[in-house]
Short mmCIF file of C-alpha atoms in Angstrom, two decimals:
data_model
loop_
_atom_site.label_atom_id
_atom_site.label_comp_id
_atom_site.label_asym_id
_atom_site.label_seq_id
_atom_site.Cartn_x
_atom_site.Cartn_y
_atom_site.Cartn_z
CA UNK U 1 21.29 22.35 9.05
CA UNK U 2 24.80 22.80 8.02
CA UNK U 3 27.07 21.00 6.08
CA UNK U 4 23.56 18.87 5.87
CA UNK U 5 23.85 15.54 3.54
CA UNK U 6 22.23 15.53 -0.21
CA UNK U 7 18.64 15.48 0.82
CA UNK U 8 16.20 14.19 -1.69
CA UNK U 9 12.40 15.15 -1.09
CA UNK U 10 10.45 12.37 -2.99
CA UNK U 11 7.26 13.74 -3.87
CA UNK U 12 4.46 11.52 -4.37
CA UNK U 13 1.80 11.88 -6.81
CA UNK U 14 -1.07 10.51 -8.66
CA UNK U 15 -1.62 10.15 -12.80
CA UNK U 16 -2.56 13.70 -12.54
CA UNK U 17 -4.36 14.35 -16.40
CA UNK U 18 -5.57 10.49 -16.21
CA UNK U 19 -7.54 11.08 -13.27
CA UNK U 20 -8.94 14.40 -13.46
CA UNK U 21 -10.37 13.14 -17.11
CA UNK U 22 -11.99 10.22 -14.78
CA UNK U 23 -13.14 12.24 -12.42
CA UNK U 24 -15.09 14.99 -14.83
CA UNK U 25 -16.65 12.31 -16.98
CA UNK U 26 -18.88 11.68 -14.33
CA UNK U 27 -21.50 14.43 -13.09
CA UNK U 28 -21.73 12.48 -9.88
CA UNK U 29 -17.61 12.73 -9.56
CA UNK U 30 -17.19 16.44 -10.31
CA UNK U 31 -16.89 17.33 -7.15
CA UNK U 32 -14.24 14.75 -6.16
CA UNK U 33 -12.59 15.70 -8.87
CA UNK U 34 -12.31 19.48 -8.40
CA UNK U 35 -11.28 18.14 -4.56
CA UNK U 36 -8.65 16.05 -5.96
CA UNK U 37 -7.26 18.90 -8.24
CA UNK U 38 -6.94 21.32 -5.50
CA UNK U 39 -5.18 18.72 -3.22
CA UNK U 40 -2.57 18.52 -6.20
CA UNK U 41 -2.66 21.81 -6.56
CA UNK U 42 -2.08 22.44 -2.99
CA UNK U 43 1.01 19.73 -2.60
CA UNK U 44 2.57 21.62 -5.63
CA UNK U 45 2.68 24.67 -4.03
CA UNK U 46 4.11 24.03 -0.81
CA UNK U 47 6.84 22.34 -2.66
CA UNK U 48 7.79 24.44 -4.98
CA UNK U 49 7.37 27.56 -2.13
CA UNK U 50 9.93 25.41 -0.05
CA UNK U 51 12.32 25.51 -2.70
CA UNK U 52 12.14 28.97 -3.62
CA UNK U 53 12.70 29.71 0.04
CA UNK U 54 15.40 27.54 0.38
CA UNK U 55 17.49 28.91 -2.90
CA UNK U 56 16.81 32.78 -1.43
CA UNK U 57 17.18 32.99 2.19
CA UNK U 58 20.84 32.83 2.54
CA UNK U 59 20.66 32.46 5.94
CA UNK U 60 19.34 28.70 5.65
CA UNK U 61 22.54 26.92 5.75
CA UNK U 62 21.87 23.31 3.93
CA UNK U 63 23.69 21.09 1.41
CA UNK U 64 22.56 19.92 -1.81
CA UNK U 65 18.56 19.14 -1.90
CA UNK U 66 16.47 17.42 -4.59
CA UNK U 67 13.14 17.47 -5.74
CA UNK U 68 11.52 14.32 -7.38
CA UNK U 69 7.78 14.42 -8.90
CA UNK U 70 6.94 11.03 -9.81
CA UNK U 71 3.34 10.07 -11.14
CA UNK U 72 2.06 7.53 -8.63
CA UNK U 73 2.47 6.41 -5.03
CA UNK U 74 6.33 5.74 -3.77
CA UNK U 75 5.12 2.28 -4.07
CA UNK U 76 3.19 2.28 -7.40
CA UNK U 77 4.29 1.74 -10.61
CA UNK U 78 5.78 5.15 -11.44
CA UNK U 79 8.82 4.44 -9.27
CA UNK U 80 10.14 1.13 -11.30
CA UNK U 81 12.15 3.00 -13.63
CA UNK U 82 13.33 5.65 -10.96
CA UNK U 83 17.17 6.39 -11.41
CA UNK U 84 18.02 6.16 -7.34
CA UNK U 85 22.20 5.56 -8.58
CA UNK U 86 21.27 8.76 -11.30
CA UNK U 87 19.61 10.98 -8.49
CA UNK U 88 22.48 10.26 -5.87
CA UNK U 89 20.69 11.47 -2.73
CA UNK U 90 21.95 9.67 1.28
CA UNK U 91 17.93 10.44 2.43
CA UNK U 92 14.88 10.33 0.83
CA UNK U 93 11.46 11.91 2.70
CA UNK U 94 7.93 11.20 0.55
CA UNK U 95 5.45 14.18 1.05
CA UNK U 96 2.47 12.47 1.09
CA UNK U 97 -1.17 12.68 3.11
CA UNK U 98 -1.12 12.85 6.38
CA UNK U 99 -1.04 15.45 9.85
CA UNK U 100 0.83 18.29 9.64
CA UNK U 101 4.05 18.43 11.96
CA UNK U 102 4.25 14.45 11.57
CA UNK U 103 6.75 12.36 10.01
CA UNK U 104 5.97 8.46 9.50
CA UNK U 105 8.78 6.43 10.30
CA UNK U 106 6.92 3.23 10.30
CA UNK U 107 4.25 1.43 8.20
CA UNK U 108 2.59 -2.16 7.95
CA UNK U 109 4.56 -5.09 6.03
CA UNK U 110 2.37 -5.47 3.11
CA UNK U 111 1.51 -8.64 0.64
CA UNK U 112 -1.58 -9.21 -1.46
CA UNK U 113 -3.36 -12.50 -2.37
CA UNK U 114 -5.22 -13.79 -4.76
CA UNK U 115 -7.29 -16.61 -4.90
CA UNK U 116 -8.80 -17.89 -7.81
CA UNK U 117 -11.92 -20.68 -7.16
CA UNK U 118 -12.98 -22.75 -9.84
CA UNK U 119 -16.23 -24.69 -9.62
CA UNK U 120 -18.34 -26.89 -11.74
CA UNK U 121 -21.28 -26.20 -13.25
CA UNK U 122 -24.15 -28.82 -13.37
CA UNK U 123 -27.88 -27.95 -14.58
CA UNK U 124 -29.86 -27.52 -11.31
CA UNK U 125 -32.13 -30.18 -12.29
CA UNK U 126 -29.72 -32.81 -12.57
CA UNK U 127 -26.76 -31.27 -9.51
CA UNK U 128 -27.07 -33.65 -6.95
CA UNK U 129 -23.45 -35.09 -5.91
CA UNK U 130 -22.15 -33.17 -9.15
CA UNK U 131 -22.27 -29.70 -8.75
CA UNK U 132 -19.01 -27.46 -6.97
CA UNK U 133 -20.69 -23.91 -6.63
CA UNK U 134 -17.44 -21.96 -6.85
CA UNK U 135 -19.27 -18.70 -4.79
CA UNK U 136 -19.98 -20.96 -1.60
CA UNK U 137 -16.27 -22.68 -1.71
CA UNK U 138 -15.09 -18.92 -1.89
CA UNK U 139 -17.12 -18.29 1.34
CA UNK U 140 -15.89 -21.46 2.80
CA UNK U 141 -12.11 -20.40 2.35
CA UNK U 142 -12.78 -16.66 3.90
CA UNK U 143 -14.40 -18.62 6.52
CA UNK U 144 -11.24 -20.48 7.65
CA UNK U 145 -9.28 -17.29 7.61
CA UNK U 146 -9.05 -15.92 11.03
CA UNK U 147 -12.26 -14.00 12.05
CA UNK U 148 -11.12 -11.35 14.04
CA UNK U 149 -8.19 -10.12 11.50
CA UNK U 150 -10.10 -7.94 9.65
CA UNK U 151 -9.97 -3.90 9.18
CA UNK U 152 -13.46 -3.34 10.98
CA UNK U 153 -12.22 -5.36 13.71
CA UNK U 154 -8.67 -4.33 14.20
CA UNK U 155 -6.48 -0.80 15.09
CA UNK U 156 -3.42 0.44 15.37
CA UNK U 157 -0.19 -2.31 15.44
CA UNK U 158 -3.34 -4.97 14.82
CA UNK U 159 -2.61 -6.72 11.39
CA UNK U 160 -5.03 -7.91 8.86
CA UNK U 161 -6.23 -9.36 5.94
CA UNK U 162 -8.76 -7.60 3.95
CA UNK U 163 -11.38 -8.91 1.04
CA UNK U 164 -10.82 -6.31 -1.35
CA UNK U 165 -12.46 -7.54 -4.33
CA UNK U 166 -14.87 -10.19 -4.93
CA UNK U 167 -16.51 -11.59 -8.38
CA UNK U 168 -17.44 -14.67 -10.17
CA UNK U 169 -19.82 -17.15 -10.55
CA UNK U 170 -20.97 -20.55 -10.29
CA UNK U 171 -17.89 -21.62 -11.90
CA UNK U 172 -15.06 -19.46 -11.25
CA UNK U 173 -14.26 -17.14 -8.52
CA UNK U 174 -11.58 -14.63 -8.02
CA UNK U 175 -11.00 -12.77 -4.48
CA UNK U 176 -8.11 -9.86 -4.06
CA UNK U 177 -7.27 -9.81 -0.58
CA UNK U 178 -4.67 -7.26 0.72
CA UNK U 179 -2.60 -8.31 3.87
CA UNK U 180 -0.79 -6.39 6.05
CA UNK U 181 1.35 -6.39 9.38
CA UNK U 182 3.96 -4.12 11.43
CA UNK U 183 5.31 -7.27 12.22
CA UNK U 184 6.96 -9.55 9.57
CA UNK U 185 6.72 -12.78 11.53
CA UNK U 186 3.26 -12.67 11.94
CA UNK U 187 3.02 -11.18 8.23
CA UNK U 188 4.57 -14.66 7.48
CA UNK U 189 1.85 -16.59 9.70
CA UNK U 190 -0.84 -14.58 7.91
CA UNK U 191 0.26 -15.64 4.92
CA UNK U 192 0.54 -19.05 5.49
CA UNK U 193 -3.11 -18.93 7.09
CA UNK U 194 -4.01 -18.62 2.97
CA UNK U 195 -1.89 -21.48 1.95
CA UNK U 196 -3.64 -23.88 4.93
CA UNK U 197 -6.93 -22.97 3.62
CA UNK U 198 -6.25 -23.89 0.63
CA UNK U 199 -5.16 -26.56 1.24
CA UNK U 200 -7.86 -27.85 3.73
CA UNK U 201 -10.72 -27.02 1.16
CA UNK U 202 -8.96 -29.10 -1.95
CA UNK U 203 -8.16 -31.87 0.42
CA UNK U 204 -11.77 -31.83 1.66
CA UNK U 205 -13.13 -31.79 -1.84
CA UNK U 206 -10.64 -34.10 -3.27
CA UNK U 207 -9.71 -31.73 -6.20
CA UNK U 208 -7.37 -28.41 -6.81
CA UNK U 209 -10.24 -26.26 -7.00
CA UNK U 210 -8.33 -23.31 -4.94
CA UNK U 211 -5.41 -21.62 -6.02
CA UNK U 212 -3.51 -18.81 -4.00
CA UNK U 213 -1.14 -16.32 -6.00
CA UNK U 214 0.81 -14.41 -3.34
CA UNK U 215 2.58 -11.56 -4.18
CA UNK U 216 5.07 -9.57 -1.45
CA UNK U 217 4.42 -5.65 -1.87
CA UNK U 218 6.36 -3.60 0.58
CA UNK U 219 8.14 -3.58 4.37
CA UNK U 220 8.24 -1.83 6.88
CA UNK U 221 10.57 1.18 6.46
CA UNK U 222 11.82 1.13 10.23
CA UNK U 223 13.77 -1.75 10.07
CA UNK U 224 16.10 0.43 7.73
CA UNK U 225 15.46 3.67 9.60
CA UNK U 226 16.66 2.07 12.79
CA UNK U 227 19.75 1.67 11.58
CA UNK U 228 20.28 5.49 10.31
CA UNK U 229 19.95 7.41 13.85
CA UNK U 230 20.39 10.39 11.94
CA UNK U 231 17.76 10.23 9.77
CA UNK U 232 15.41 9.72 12.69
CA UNK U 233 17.03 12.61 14.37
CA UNK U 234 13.93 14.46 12.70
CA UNK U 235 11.23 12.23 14.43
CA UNK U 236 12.69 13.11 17.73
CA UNK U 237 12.66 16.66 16.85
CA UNK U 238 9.05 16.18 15.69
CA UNK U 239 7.95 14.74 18.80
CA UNK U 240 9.47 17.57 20.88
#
């Protein structure tokens, strides 16, 4: 491309020495792990070939282009202290997973919730009319989420909610649920489907014995993307 823009290529990675030593500890894991070293391995490699192409075929024409390695996800933890201002780049593309020849240009909105249940303990012997079993209030609040919202039973632009985690007892109950949506309205709705259960169970129960902690996580990239035809020029090309 001539007289192309600064092009950064964001490379996304995972705690590479922190999870190999995970990995190897475990007999059982050794073969995930020497799968997720070669996948590292393998990402590395292209990269760095790229570049080493790039600086010695003359007859590339391109402006300025960056390399990043970060050690997470584009959206974990690793990226909070990311200079963008420092790194002074107009595009940024993540190499990540995915088919070869493909470039995303779209992803779910994404929030997480979580809901902590507290119940109260009574001895068996003496529950009757006492007794909040936080496990079965837990059920009772993924029960008035909507039924048909969930991974196994959605595809594609289909948004759902998804019971990630689940542990506790008797008397207190946490559940990480992970929510997700192309579509930011109904991301919105979703979310407020938590807040109504809640809501429904303490009223019914005539105590705050549910509490929701909702927590935005990322949006949907094509929003932005739409507005930069020239940065989608490469999906078209893709497509072709």
């Amino acid at each position: 491309f001539h007289l192309m823009p600064t092009l950064v290529v964001y490379v996304a990675m995972l705690p590479v020495f922190s999870y190999i030593n995970q990995f190897i500890v475990s007999e059982n894991l050794q073969l995930n792990g020497t799968f997720f070293i070669c996948i590292i391995v393998s990402l590395i490699a292209i990269i760095v070939e790229t570049a080493y192409r790039l600086i010695n075929d003359k007859k590339i024409k391109h402006g300025d282009i960056k390399i990043a390695f970060t050690p997470d996800e584009e959206v974990g933890r690793g990226t909070e202290n990311f200079d963008v201002k420092y790194f002074n780049c107009d595009y940024a593309y993540t190499l990540d997973g995915g088919d070869i020849f493909t470039i995303e240009y779209e992803n779910f909105n994404a929030a997480s919730a979580l809901v902590n249940v507290k119940g109260i303990n009574i001895h068996p012997g003496s529950a009757k009319d006492k007794m909040v079993n936080a496990i079965l209030l837990a059920k009772e609040f993924d029960d008035q989420l909507p039924s048909e919202e969930i991974p196994s039973k959605t595809e594609g632009y289909e948004g759902f909610h998804h019971l990630n985690d689940f542990n506790g007892d008797v008397e207190n109950v946490n559940m990480f649920y992970i929510i997700r949506n192309h579509d930011e309205d109904i991301l919105n709705r979703q979310i407020e489907d938590f807040k109504v259960a809640a809501s429904k169970i303490n009223e019914k129960y005539n105590g705050e014995f549910v509490n929701v902690t909702l927590k935005e996580a990322y949006k949907n990239m094509k929003e932005i993307i739409d507005k930069h035809p020239e940065v989608s020029h490469f999906r078209f090309s893709m497509e072709k």
